[in-house]
PDB file of C-alpha atoms in Angstrom:
ATOM      1  CA  UNK A   1      85.333 112.384 154.883  1.00  0.00           C
ATOM      2  CA  UNK A   2      84.834 115.867 156.393  1.00  0.00           C
ATOM      3  CA  UNK A   3      84.791 119.202 154.655  1.00  0.00           C
ATOM      4  CA  UNK A   4      85.606 122.257 156.784  1.00  0.00           C
ATOM      5  CA  UNK A   5      84.425 125.854 156.067  1.00  0.00           C
ATOM      6  CA  UNK A   6      87.920 126.712 154.938  1.00  0.00           C
ATOM      7  CA  UNK A   7      88.056 123.807 152.497  1.00  0.00           C
ATOM      8  CA  UNK A   8      84.770 124.997 151.086  1.00  0.00           C
ATOM      9  CA  UNK A   9      86.499 128.040 149.423  1.00  0.00           C
ATOM     10  CA  UNK A  10      88.569 125.634 147.327  1.00  0.00           C
ATOM     11  CA  UNK A  11      85.425 124.215 145.747  1.00  0.00           C
ATOM     12  CA  UNK A  12      84.844 125.484 142.270  1.00  0.00           C
ATOM     13  CA  UNK A  13      81.613 127.433 141.405  1.00  0.00           C
ATOM     14  CA  UNK A  14      80.802 124.657 138.862  1.00  0.00           C
ATOM     15  CA  UNK A  15      81.142 121.959 141.544  1.00  0.00           C
ATOM     16  CA  UNK A  16      78.746 123.828 143.899  1.00  0.00           C
ATOM     17  CA  UNK A  17      76.317 124.460 141.030  1.00  0.00           C
ATOM     18  CA  UNK A  18      76.220 120.806 140.152  1.00  0.00           C
ATOM     19  CA  UNK A  19      75.520 119.809 143.720  1.00  0.00           C
ATOM     20  CA  UNK A  20      72.699 122.329 143.797  1.00  0.00           C
ATOM     21  CA  UNK A  21      71.327 121.056 140.517  1.00  0.00           C
ATOM     22  CA  UNK A  22      71.578 117.405 141.939  1.00  0.00           C
ATOM     23  CA  UNK A  23      69.545 118.430 144.998  1.00  0.00           C
ATOM     24  CA  UNK A  24      67.016 120.200 142.825  1.00  0.00           C
ATOM     25  CA  UNK A  25      66.499 116.985 140.762  1.00  0.00           C
ATOM     26  CA  UNK A  26      66.299 114.888 143.908  1.00  0.00           C
ATOM     27  CA  UNK A  27      63.782 117.270 145.502  1.00  0.00           C
ATOM     28  CA  UNK A  28      61.558 117.020 142.629  1.00  0.00           C
ATOM     29  CA  UNK A  29      61.572 113.241 142.608  1.00  0.00           C
ATOM     30  CA  UNK A  30      60.996 113.185 146.360  1.00  0.00           C
ATOM     31  CA  UNK A  31      57.942 115.343 146.406  1.00  0.00           C
ATOM     32  CA  UNK A  32      56.374 113.653 143.230  1.00  0.00           C
ATOM     33  CA  UNK A  33      56.919 110.040 144.225  1.00  0.00           C
ATOM     34  CA  UNK A  34      57.169 110.208 148.030  1.00  0.00           C
ATOM     35  CA  UNK A  35      60.250 107.895 148.140  1.00  0.00           C
ATOM     36  CA  UNK A  36      62.303 110.315 150.302  1.00  0.00           C
ATOM     37  CA  UNK A  37      65.295 110.698 147.996  1.00  0.00           C
ATOM     38  CA  UNK A  38      67.700 108.780 150.004  1.00  0.00           C
ATOM     39  CA  UNK A  39      67.881 105.933 147.538  1.00  0.00           C
ATOM     40  CA  UNK A  40      69.462 108.434 145.139  1.00  0.00           C
ATOM     41  CA  UNK A  41      71.405 110.564 147.605  1.00  0.00           C
ATOM     42  CA  UNK A  42      73.224 107.801 149.204  1.00  0.00           C
ATOM     43  CA  UNK A  43      74.832 106.220 146.015  1.00  0.00           C
ATOM     44  CA  UNK A  44      75.989 109.802 145.102  1.00  0.00           C
ATOM     45  CA  UNK A  45      77.607 110.445 148.460  1.00  0.00           C
ATOM     46  CA  UNK A  46      79.224 106.873 148.526  1.00  0.00           C
ATOM     47  CA  UNK A  47      80.262 106.530 144.903  1.00  0.00           C
ATOM     48  CA  UNK A  48      80.937 110.120 143.722  1.00  0.00           C
ATOM     49  CA  UNK A  49      81.964 111.912 146.805  1.00  0.00           C
ATOM     50  CA  UNK A  50      83.637 108.830 148.414  1.00  0.00           C
ATOM     51  CA  UNK A  51      82.029 109.628 151.754  1.00  0.00           C
ATOM     52  CA  UNK A  52      82.312 107.081 154.714  1.00  0.00           C
ATOM     53  CA  UNK A  53      79.005 105.211 154.879  1.00  0.00           C
ATOM     54  CA  UNK A  54      78.115 106.469 158.299  1.00  0.00           C
ATOM     55  CA  UNK A  55      78.610 110.144 157.297  1.00  0.00           C
ATOM     56  CA  UNK A  56      76.714 109.431 154.114  1.00  0.00           C
ATOM     57  CA  UNK A  57      73.738 108.033 156.074  1.00  0.00           C
ATOM     58  CA  UNK A  58      73.780 111.125 158.573  1.00  0.00           C
ATOM     59  CA  UNK A  59      74.064 113.596 155.642  1.00  0.00           C
ATOM     60  CA  UNK A  60      71.424 111.854 153.565  1.00  0.00           C
ATOM     61  CA  UNK A  61      68.934 111.965 156.435  1.00  0.00           C
ATOM     62  CA  UNK A  62      69.654 115.655 156.994  1.00  0.00           C
ATOM     63  CA  UNK A  63      68.913 116.299 153.270  1.00  0.00           C
ATOM     64  CA  UNK A  64      65.733 114.229 153.510  1.00  0.00           C
ATOM     65  CA  UNK A  65      64.733 116.277 156.520  1.00  0.00           C
ATOM     66  CA  UNK A  66      64.969 119.401 154.538  1.00  0.00           C
ATOM     67  CA  UNK A  67      63.117 118.181 151.416  1.00  0.00           C
ATOM     68  CA  UNK A  68      60.294 116.273 153.157  1.00  0.00           C
ATOM     69  CA  UNK A  69      59.835 119.260 155.508  1.00  0.00           C
ATOM     70  CA  UNK A  70      59.112 121.592 152.628  1.00  0.00           C
ATOM     71  CA  UNK A  71      56.754 119.114 150.996  1.00  0.00           C
ATOM     72  CA  UNK A  72      54.979 118.487 154.347  1.00  0.00           C
ATOM     73  CA  UNK A  73      54.321 122.278 155.064  1.00  0.00           C
ATOM     74  CA  UNK A  74      52.791 122.554 151.576  1.00  0.00           C
ATOM     75  CA  UNK A  75      50.636 119.435 151.908  1.00  0.00           C
ATOM     76  CA  UNK A  76      49.407 120.640 155.314  1.00  0.00           C
ATOM     77  CA  UNK A  77      48.245 123.811 153.767  1.00  0.00           C
ATOM     78  CA  UNK A  78      46.564 121.846 150.979  1.00  0.00           C
ATOM     79  CA  UNK A  79      44.813 119.664 153.675  1.00  0.00           C
ATOM     80  CA  UNK A  80      46.195 116.551 152.211  1.00  0.00           C
ATOM     81  CA  UNK A  81      47.541 115.361 155.569  1.00  0.00           C
ATOM     82  CA  UNK A  82      45.886 114.309 158.855  1.00  0.00           C
ATOM     83  CA  UNK A  83      48.195 115.324 161.877  1.00  0.00           C
ATOM     84  CA  UNK A  84      46.763 112.500 163.997  1.00  0.00           C
ATOM     85  CA  UNK A  85      47.324 109.925 161.430  1.00  0.00           C
ATOM     86  CA  UNK A  86      50.953 111.010 160.913  1.00  0.00           C
ATOM     87  CA  UNK A  87      51.689 111.050 164.689  1.00  0.00           C
ATOM     88  CA  UNK A  88      50.162 107.607 165.011  1.00  0.00           C
ATOM     89  CA  UNK A  89      52.114 106.074 162.158  1.00  0.00           C
ATOM     90  CA  UNK A  90      55.334 107.964 163.112  1.00  0.00           C
ATOM     91  CA  UNK A  91      55.278 106.503 166.517  1.00  0.00           C
ATOM     92  CA  UNK A  92      56.023 103.024 165.101  1.00  0.00           C
ATOM     93  CA  UNK A  93      58.584 104.488 162.813  1.00  0.00           C
ATOM     94  CA  UNK A  94      60.445 106.140 165.692  1.00  0.00           C
ATOM     95  CA  UNK A  95      60.408 102.804 167.710  1.00  0.00           C
ATOM     96  CA  UNK A  96      62.035 101.220 164.620  1.00  0.00           C
ATOM     97  CA  UNK A  97      64.685 103.920 164.445  1.00  0.00           C
ATOM     98  CA  UNK A  98      65.464 103.553 168.171  1.00  0.00           C
ATOM     99  CA  UNK A  99      65.756  99.682 167.639  1.00  0.00           C
ATOM    100  CA  UNK A 100      68.275 100.410 164.881  1.00  0.00           C
ATOM    101  CA  UNK A 101      70.318 102.865 167.095  1.00  0.00           C
ATOM    102  CA  UNK A 102      70.685  99.954 169.533  1.00  0.00           C
ATOM    103  CA  UNK A 103      71.495  97.504 166.789  1.00  0.00           C
ATOM    104  CA  UNK A 104      74.243  99.671 165.319  1.00  0.00           C
ATOM    105  CA  UNK A 105      75.651 100.170 168.792  1.00  0.00           C
ATOM    106  CA  UNK A 106      76.392  96.398 169.274  1.00  0.00           C
ATOM    107  CA  UNK A 107      76.935  95.205 165.711  1.00  0.00           C
ATOM    108  CA  UNK A 108      79.287  97.143 163.477  1.00  0.00           C
ATOM    109  CA  UNK A 109      78.661  96.682 159.759  1.00  0.00           C
ATOM    110  CA  UNK A 110      81.805  96.799 157.465  1.00  0.00           C
ATOM    111  CA  UNK A 111      81.644  99.333 154.722  1.00  0.00           C
ATOM    112  CA  UNK A 112      81.939  96.640 152.045  1.00  0.00           C
ATOM    113  CA  UNK A 113      79.046  94.677 153.531  1.00  0.00           C
ATOM    114  CA  UNK A 114      76.993  97.865 153.694  1.00  0.00           C
ATOM    115  CA  UNK A 115      77.515  98.454 150.074  1.00  0.00           C
ATOM    116  CA  UNK A 116      76.077  95.059 149.009  1.00  0.00           C
ATOM    117  CA  UNK A 117      73.250  95.262 151.373  1.00  0.00           C
ATOM    118  CA  UNK A 118      72.305  98.714 150.048  1.00  0.00           C
ATOM    119  CA  UNK A 119      72.755  97.641 146.425  1.00  0.00           C
ATOM    120  CA  UNK A 120      70.420  94.657 146.975  1.00  0.00           C
ATOM    121  CA  UNK A 121      67.904  97.001 148.631  1.00  0.00           C
ATOM    122  CA  UNK A 122      68.163  99.432 145.618  1.00  0.00           C
ATOM    123  CA  UNK A 123      67.481  96.577 143.163  1.00  0.00           C
ATOM    124  CA  UNK A 124      64.470  95.401 145.207  1.00  0.00           C
ATOM    125  CA  UNK A 125      63.125  98.997 145.194  1.00  0.00           C
ATOM    126  CA  UNK A 126      63.787  99.205 141.494  1.00  0.00           C
ATOM    127  CA  UNK A 127      61.529  96.264 140.790  1.00  0.00           C
ATOM    128  CA  UNK A 128      58.888  97.720 143.153  1.00  0.00           C
ATOM    129  CA  UNK A 129      58.965 101.079 141.291  1.00  0.00           C
ATOM    130  CA  UNK A 130      58.598  99.453 137.880  1.00  0.00           C
ATOM    131  CA  UNK A 131      55.726  97.254 139.105  1.00  0.00           C
ATOM    132  CA  UNK A 132      54.180 100.458 140.514  1.00  0.00           C
ATOM    133  CA  UNK A 133      54.496 102.064 137.180  1.00  0.00           C
ATOM    134  CA  UNK A 134      52.716  99.201 135.463  1.00  0.00           C
ATOM    135  CA  UNK A 135      50.010  99.291 138.052  1.00  0.00           C
ATOM    136  CA  UNK A 136      49.524 103.021 137.583  1.00  0.00           C
ATOM    137  CA  UNK A 137      49.078 102.500 133.939  1.00  0.00           C
ATOM    138  CA  UNK A 138      46.355  99.880 134.542  1.00  0.00           C
ATOM    139  CA  UNK A 139      44.383 102.076 136.899  1.00  0.00           C
ATOM    140  CA  UNK A 140      44.853 105.318 135.141  1.00  0.00           C
ATOM    141  CA  UNK A 141      41.220 105.361 133.940  1.00  0.00           C
ATOM    142  CA  UNK A 142      39.938 104.762 137.527  1.00  0.00           C
ATOM    143  CA  UNK A 143      39.121 107.279 140.137  1.00  0.00           C
ATOM    144  CA  UNK A 144      42.056 108.269 142.525  1.00  0.00           C
ATOM    145  CA  UNK A 145      39.751 108.066 145.493  1.00  0.00           C
ATOM    146  CA  UNK A 146      39.137 104.635 146.818  1.00  0.00           C
ATOM    147  CA  UNK A 147      36.888 104.418 149.843  1.00  0.00           C
ATOM    148  CA  UNK A 148      37.086 101.705 152.561  1.00  0.00           C
ATOM    149  CA  UNK A 149      33.832  99.661 152.670  1.00  0.00           C
ATOM    150  CA  UNK A 150      33.455 100.426 156.335  1.00  0.00           C
ATOM    151  CA  UNK A 151      33.123 104.106 155.775  1.00  0.00           C
ATOM    152  CA  UNK A 152      29.828 105.639 156.659  1.00  0.00           C
ATOM    153  CA  UNK A 153      27.900 105.970 153.373  1.00  0.00           C
ATOM    154  CA  UNK A 154      26.349 109.123 154.563  1.00  0.00           C
ATOM    155  CA  UNK A 155      29.634 110.991 153.986  1.00  0.00           C
ATOM    156  CA  UNK A 156      28.842 113.832 151.602  1.00  0.00           C
ATOM    157  CA  UNK A 157      30.752 114.200 148.344  1.00  0.00           C
ATOM    158  CA  UNK A 158      31.122 117.859 149.280  1.00  0.00           C
ATOM    159  CA  UNK A 159      33.186 116.816 152.264  1.00  0.00           C
ATOM    160  CA  UNK A 160      36.981 117.355 152.007  1.00  0.00           C
ATOM    161  CA  UNK A 161      39.161 114.531 150.801  1.00  0.00           C
ATOM    162  CA  UNK A 162      41.104 114.823 154.039  1.00  0.00           C
ATOM    163  CA  UNK A 163      38.022 113.979 156.138  1.00  0.00           C
ATOM    164  CA  UNK A 164      37.236 110.896 153.945  1.00  0.00           C
ATOM    165  CA  UNK A 165      40.772 109.668 154.332  1.00  0.00           C
ATOM    166  CA  UNK A 166      40.753 110.271 158.049  1.00  0.00           C
ATOM    167  CA  UNK A 167      37.566 108.241 158.533  1.00  0.00           C
ATOM    168  CA  UNK A 168      38.894 105.514 156.198  1.00  0.00           C
ATOM    169  CA  UNK A 169      42.057 105.204 158.183  1.00  0.00           C
ATOM    170  CA  UNK A 170      40.501 105.014 161.747  1.00  0.00           C
ATOM    171  CA  UNK A 171      37.829 102.621 160.642  1.00  0.00           C
ATOM    172  CA  UNK A 172      40.065 100.255 158.879  1.00  0.00           C
ATOM    173  CA  UNK A 173      40.704  97.038 160.794  1.00  0.00           C
ATOM    174  CA  UNK A 174      44.147  96.645 159.299  1.00  0.00           C
ATOM    175  CA  UNK A 175      45.461  99.772 161.022  1.00  0.00           C
ATOM    176  CA  UNK A 176      47.329  97.873 163.778  1.00  0.00           C
ATOM    177  CA  UNK A 177      48.389  95.091 161.462  1.00  0.00           C
ATOM    178  CA  UNK A 178      50.081  97.728 159.269  1.00  0.00           C
ATOM    179  CA  UNK A 179      52.090  98.980 162.231  1.00  0.00           C
ATOM    180  CA  UNK A 180      54.863  96.497 161.662  1.00  0.00           C
ATOM    181  CA  UNK A 181      55.536  98.036 158.275  1.00  0.00           C
ATOM    182  CA  UNK A 182      55.902 101.425 159.907  1.00  0.00           C
ATOM    183  CA  UNK A 183      58.280  99.905 162.430  1.00  0.00           C
ATOM    184  CA  UNK A 184      60.337  98.227 159.662  1.00  0.00           C
ATOM    185  CA  UNK A 185      60.419 101.483 157.764  1.00  0.00           C
ATOM    186  CA  UNK A 186      61.863 103.302 160.743  1.00  0.00           C
ATOM    187  CA  UNK A 187      64.604 100.691 161.132  1.00  0.00           C
ATOM    188  CA  UNK A 188      65.537 100.721 157.521  1.00  0.00           C
ATOM    189  CA  UNK A 189      65.668 104.616 157.284  1.00  0.00           C
ATOM    190  CA  UNK A 190      68.101 104.687 160.026  1.00  0.00           C
ATOM    191  CA  UNK A 191      70.218 101.737 158.832  1.00  0.00           C
ATOM    192  CA  UNK A 192      70.362 102.788 155.163  1.00  0.00           C
ATOM    193  CA  UNK A 193      70.023 106.582 155.411  1.00  0.00           C
ATOM    194  CA  UNK A 194      66.870 106.654 153.280  1.00  0.00           C
ATOM    195  CA  UNK A 195      63.447 108.023 153.494  1.00  0.00           C
ATOM    196  CA  UNK A 196      61.335 104.845 153.254  1.00  0.00           C
ATOM    197  CA  UNK A 197      58.665 106.188 150.948  1.00  0.00           C
ATOM    198  CA  UNK A 198      58.699 102.964 148.696  1.00  0.00           C
ATOM    199  CA  UNK A 199      57.455 101.032 151.797  1.00  0.00           C
ATOM    200  CA  UNK A 200      55.154 103.681 153.445  1.00  0.00           C
ATOM    201  CA  UNK A 201      53.321 104.947 150.423  1.00  0.00           C
ATOM    202  CA  UNK A 202      52.038 101.551 149.381  1.00  0.00           C
ATOM    203  CA  UNK A 203      51.013 100.721 153.077  1.00  0.00           C
ATOM    204  CA  UNK A 204      48.952 103.982 153.254  1.00  0.00           C
ATOM    205  CA  UNK A 205      47.326 103.470 149.819  1.00  0.00           C
ATOM    206  CA  UNK A 206      47.023  99.713 149.359  1.00  0.00           C
ATOM    207  CA  UNK A 207      46.520  98.526 153.054  1.00  0.00           C
ATOM    208  CA  UNK A 208      44.899 101.588 154.723  1.00  0.00           C
ATOM    209  CA  UNK A 209      42.967 102.710 151.586  1.00  0.00           C
ATOM    210  CA  UNK A 210      44.068 106.256 151.531  1.00  0.00           C
ATOM    211  CA  UNK A 211      43.856 107.884 148.018  1.00  0.00           C
ATOM    212  CA  UNK A 212      47.258 107.843 146.342  1.00  0.00           C
ATOM    213  CA  UNK A 213      47.648 111.651 146.252  1.00  0.00           C
ATOM    214  CA  UNK A 214      47.323 111.879 150.010  1.00  0.00           C
ATOM    215  CA  UNK A 215      49.169 108.531 150.640  1.00  0.00           C
ATOM    216  CA  UNK A 216      52.209 110.234 148.985  1.00  0.00           C
ATOM    217  CA  UNK A 217      51.707 113.316 151.091  1.00  0.00           C
ATOM    218  CA  UNK A 218      51.256 111.221 154.240  1.00  0.00           C
ATOM    219  CA  UNK A 219      54.296 109.169 153.415  1.00  0.00           C
ATOM    220  CA  UNK A 220      56.451 112.434 152.985  1.00  0.00           C
ATOM    221  CA  UNK A 221      55.132 113.745 156.375  1.00  0.00           C
ATOM    222  CA  UNK A 222      56.005 110.459 158.291  1.00  0.00           C
ATOM    223  CA  UNK A 223      59.446 110.635 156.584  1.00  0.00           C
ATOM    224  CA  UNK A 224      59.892 114.115 157.866  1.00  0.00           C
ATOM    225  CA  UNK A 225      59.008 113.121 161.494  1.00  0.00           C
ATOM    226  CA  UNK A 226      61.371 110.085 161.424  1.00  0.00           C
ATOM    227  CA  UNK A 227      64.087 112.252 159.890  1.00  0.00           C
ATOM    228  CA  UNK A 228      64.068 114.576 162.859  1.00  0.00           C
ATOM    229  CA  UNK A 229      64.909 111.666 165.304  1.00  0.00           C
ATOM    230  CA  UNK A 230      67.625 110.352 162.870  1.00  0.00           C
ATOM    231  CA  UNK A 231      69.304 113.730 162.335  1.00  0.00           C
ATOM    232  CA  UNK A 232      69.429 114.273 166.104  1.00  0.00           C
ATOM    233  CA  UNK A 233      70.944 110.851 166.521  1.00  0.00           C
ATOM    234  CA  UNK A 234      73.679 111.177 163.723  1.00  0.00           C
ATOM    235  CA  UNK A 235      74.256 114.833 164.649  1.00  0.00           C
ATOM    236  CA  UNK A 236      75.118 113.736 168.250  1.00  0.00           C
ATOM    237  CA  UNK A 237      77.393 111.138 166.858  1.00  0.00           C
ATOM    238  CA  UNK A 238      79.080 113.832 164.789  1.00  0.00           C
ATOM    239  CA  UNK A 239      78.237 111.954 161.484  1.00  0.00           C
ATOM    240  CA  UNK A 240      76.698 114.616 159.418  1.00  0.00           C
ATOM    241  CA  UNK A 241      78.570 116.498 156.659  1.00  0.00           C
ATOM    242  CA  UNK A 242      76.765 119.809 157.204  1.00  0.00           C
ATOM    243  CA  UNK A 243      78.551 121.727 154.520  1.00  0.00           C
ATOM    244  CA  UNK A 244      77.615 119.312 151.730  1.00  0.00           C
ATOM    245  CA  UNK A 245      74.238 119.029 153.244  1.00  0.00           C
ATOM    246  CA  UNK A 246      73.499 122.680 153.049  1.00  0.00           C
ATOM    247  CA  UNK A 247      74.761 123.110 149.433  1.00  0.00           C
ATOM    248  CA  UNK A 248      72.769 120.074 148.200  1.00  0.00           C
ATOM    249  CA  UNK A 249      69.883 120.948 150.505  1.00  0.00           C
ATOM    250  CA  UNK A 250      69.437 124.372 148.888  1.00  0.00           C
ATOM    251  CA  UNK A 251      68.662 122.757 145.604  1.00  0.00           C
ATOM    252  CA  UNK A 252      66.555 119.909 147.222  1.00  0.00           C
ATOM    253  CA  UNK A 253      64.298 122.515 149.090  1.00  0.00           C
ATOM    254  CA  UNK A 254      63.679 124.390 145.776  1.00  0.00           C
ATOM    255  CA  UNK A 255      63.137 121.145 143.956  1.00  0.00           C
ATOM    256  CA  UNK A 256      60.608 119.833 146.572  1.00  0.00           C
ATOM    257  CA  UNK A 257      58.581 123.018 146.398  1.00  0.00           C
ATOM    258  CA  UNK A 258      58.625 122.688 142.576  1.00  0.00           C
ATOM    259  CA  UNK A 259      57.791 119.124 142.753  1.00  0.00           C
ATOM    260  CA  UNK A 260      54.524 119.611 144.555  1.00  0.00           C
ATOM    261  CA  UNK A 261      53.198 121.889 141.841  1.00  0.00           C
ATOM    262  CA  UNK A 262      54.292 119.478 139.056  1.00  0.00           C
ATOM    263  CA  UNK A 263      52.702 116.451 140.855  1.00  0.00           C
ATOM    264  CA  UNK A 264      49.303 117.127 139.450  1.00  0.00           C
ATOM    265  CA  UNK A 265      50.623 117.746 135.824  1.00  0.00           C
ATOM    266  CA  UNK A 266      53.071 114.794 135.175  1.00  0.00           C
ATOM    267  CA  UNK A 267      52.563 111.176 134.574  1.00  0.00           C
ATOM    268  CA  UNK A 268      53.333 109.310 137.688  1.00  0.00           C
ATOM    269  CA  UNK A 269      53.638 105.975 135.857  1.00  0.00           C
ATOM    270  CA  UNK A 270      56.474 107.468 133.900  1.00  0.00           C
ATOM    271  CA  UNK A 271      58.095 108.862 136.911  1.00  0.00           C
ATOM    272  CA  UNK A 272      57.925 105.542 138.727  1.00  0.00           C
ATOM    273  CA  UNK A 273      59.334 103.679 135.755  1.00  0.00           C
ATOM    274  CA  UNK A 274      62.273 106.035 135.281  1.00  0.00           C
ATOM    275  CA  UNK A 275      63.081 106.028 139.081  1.00  0.00           C
ATOM    276  CA  UNK A 276      62.953 102.263 138.910  1.00  0.00           C
ATOM    277  CA  UNK A 277      65.542 102.118 136.036  1.00  0.00           C
ATOM    278  CA  UNK A 278      67.846 104.630 137.933  1.00  0.00           C
ATOM    279  CA  UNK A 279      67.603 102.620 141.138  1.00  0.00           C
ATOM    280  CA  UNK A 280      68.281  99.418 139.315  1.00  0.00           C
ATOM    281  CA  UNK A 281      71.492 100.920 137.767  1.00  0.00           C
ATOM    282  CA  UNK A 282      72.692 102.435 141.111  1.00  0.00           C
ATOM    283  CA  UNK A 283      72.050  99.187 143.009  1.00  0.00           C
ATOM    284  CA  UNK A 284      73.936  97.066 140.386  1.00  0.00           C
ATOM    285  CA  UNK A 285      76.892  99.543 140.455  1.00  0.00           C
ATOM    286  CA  UNK A 286      77.113  99.176 144.262  1.00  0.00           C
ATOM    287  CA  UNK A 287      76.969  95.425 144.132  1.00  0.00           C
ATOM    288  CA  UNK A 288      79.596  95.234 141.565  1.00  0.00           C
ATOM    289  CA  UNK A 289      81.641  97.637 143.703  1.00  0.00           C
ATOM    290  CA  UNK A 290      81.646  94.992 146.527  1.00  0.00           C
ATOM    291  CA  UNK A 291      83.476  92.646 144.322  1.00  0.00           C
ATOM    292  CA  UNK A 292      85.922  95.103 142.951  1.00  0.00           C
TER     293      UNK A 292
END
């Protein structure tokens, strides 16, 4: 499904407004939760706009690039991200994306098969987000900063949170053991057209002991870097619906910028729970669609 600039003029103002609003909603979710937004964008493109799954993947990744880029720029200014850490983790993600490029070249996945695979992935992510919501409630009274035992005890409390995270990351013995997760994330982002946040955020936080606020910021930054590679690939393939991408992207960029301000004033447990319910519904609809 392609939409030319000439066909754009036939779209009603209300249709464009609804797409911008959808982008705004997804942008807020993306920046608050660090999930990338693709898990919500893809079902919309596939089920509502009836877009071919390859075009949907390319367009979704283009939108993720826009939203994660805005969030990343803001988080860099807030010193929530270590550039060296992002480059290191993104390296494995890019390797995963390249592997998927090769995989897709030699094994063509039928659209109906893609629907059920994506639906199952959505349901798994739904359970993950609901579990994360419950975990957030249990830990709500605890400090958001968890230091790795191997960190030098002489670190001053006055030092920036970024410095603490940086030291925690590079002294963590599990860094290279975590790299397969980033590789898998890169593969899945390319295959499903998603951001990969539900995988990378827990890895940054639970395995590498980076505090949750910056784990989410680091996840968004890694998603941004991986999305650059994916957009180049799908763009060369001619499988990005640029017009839809720009319209929805306008709302996403505004929503992403709004979300970073709301992230410190909203209950993350409630956000995770609601996202889990939404993903569960979308995944179920896609699986049912496979049998219809």
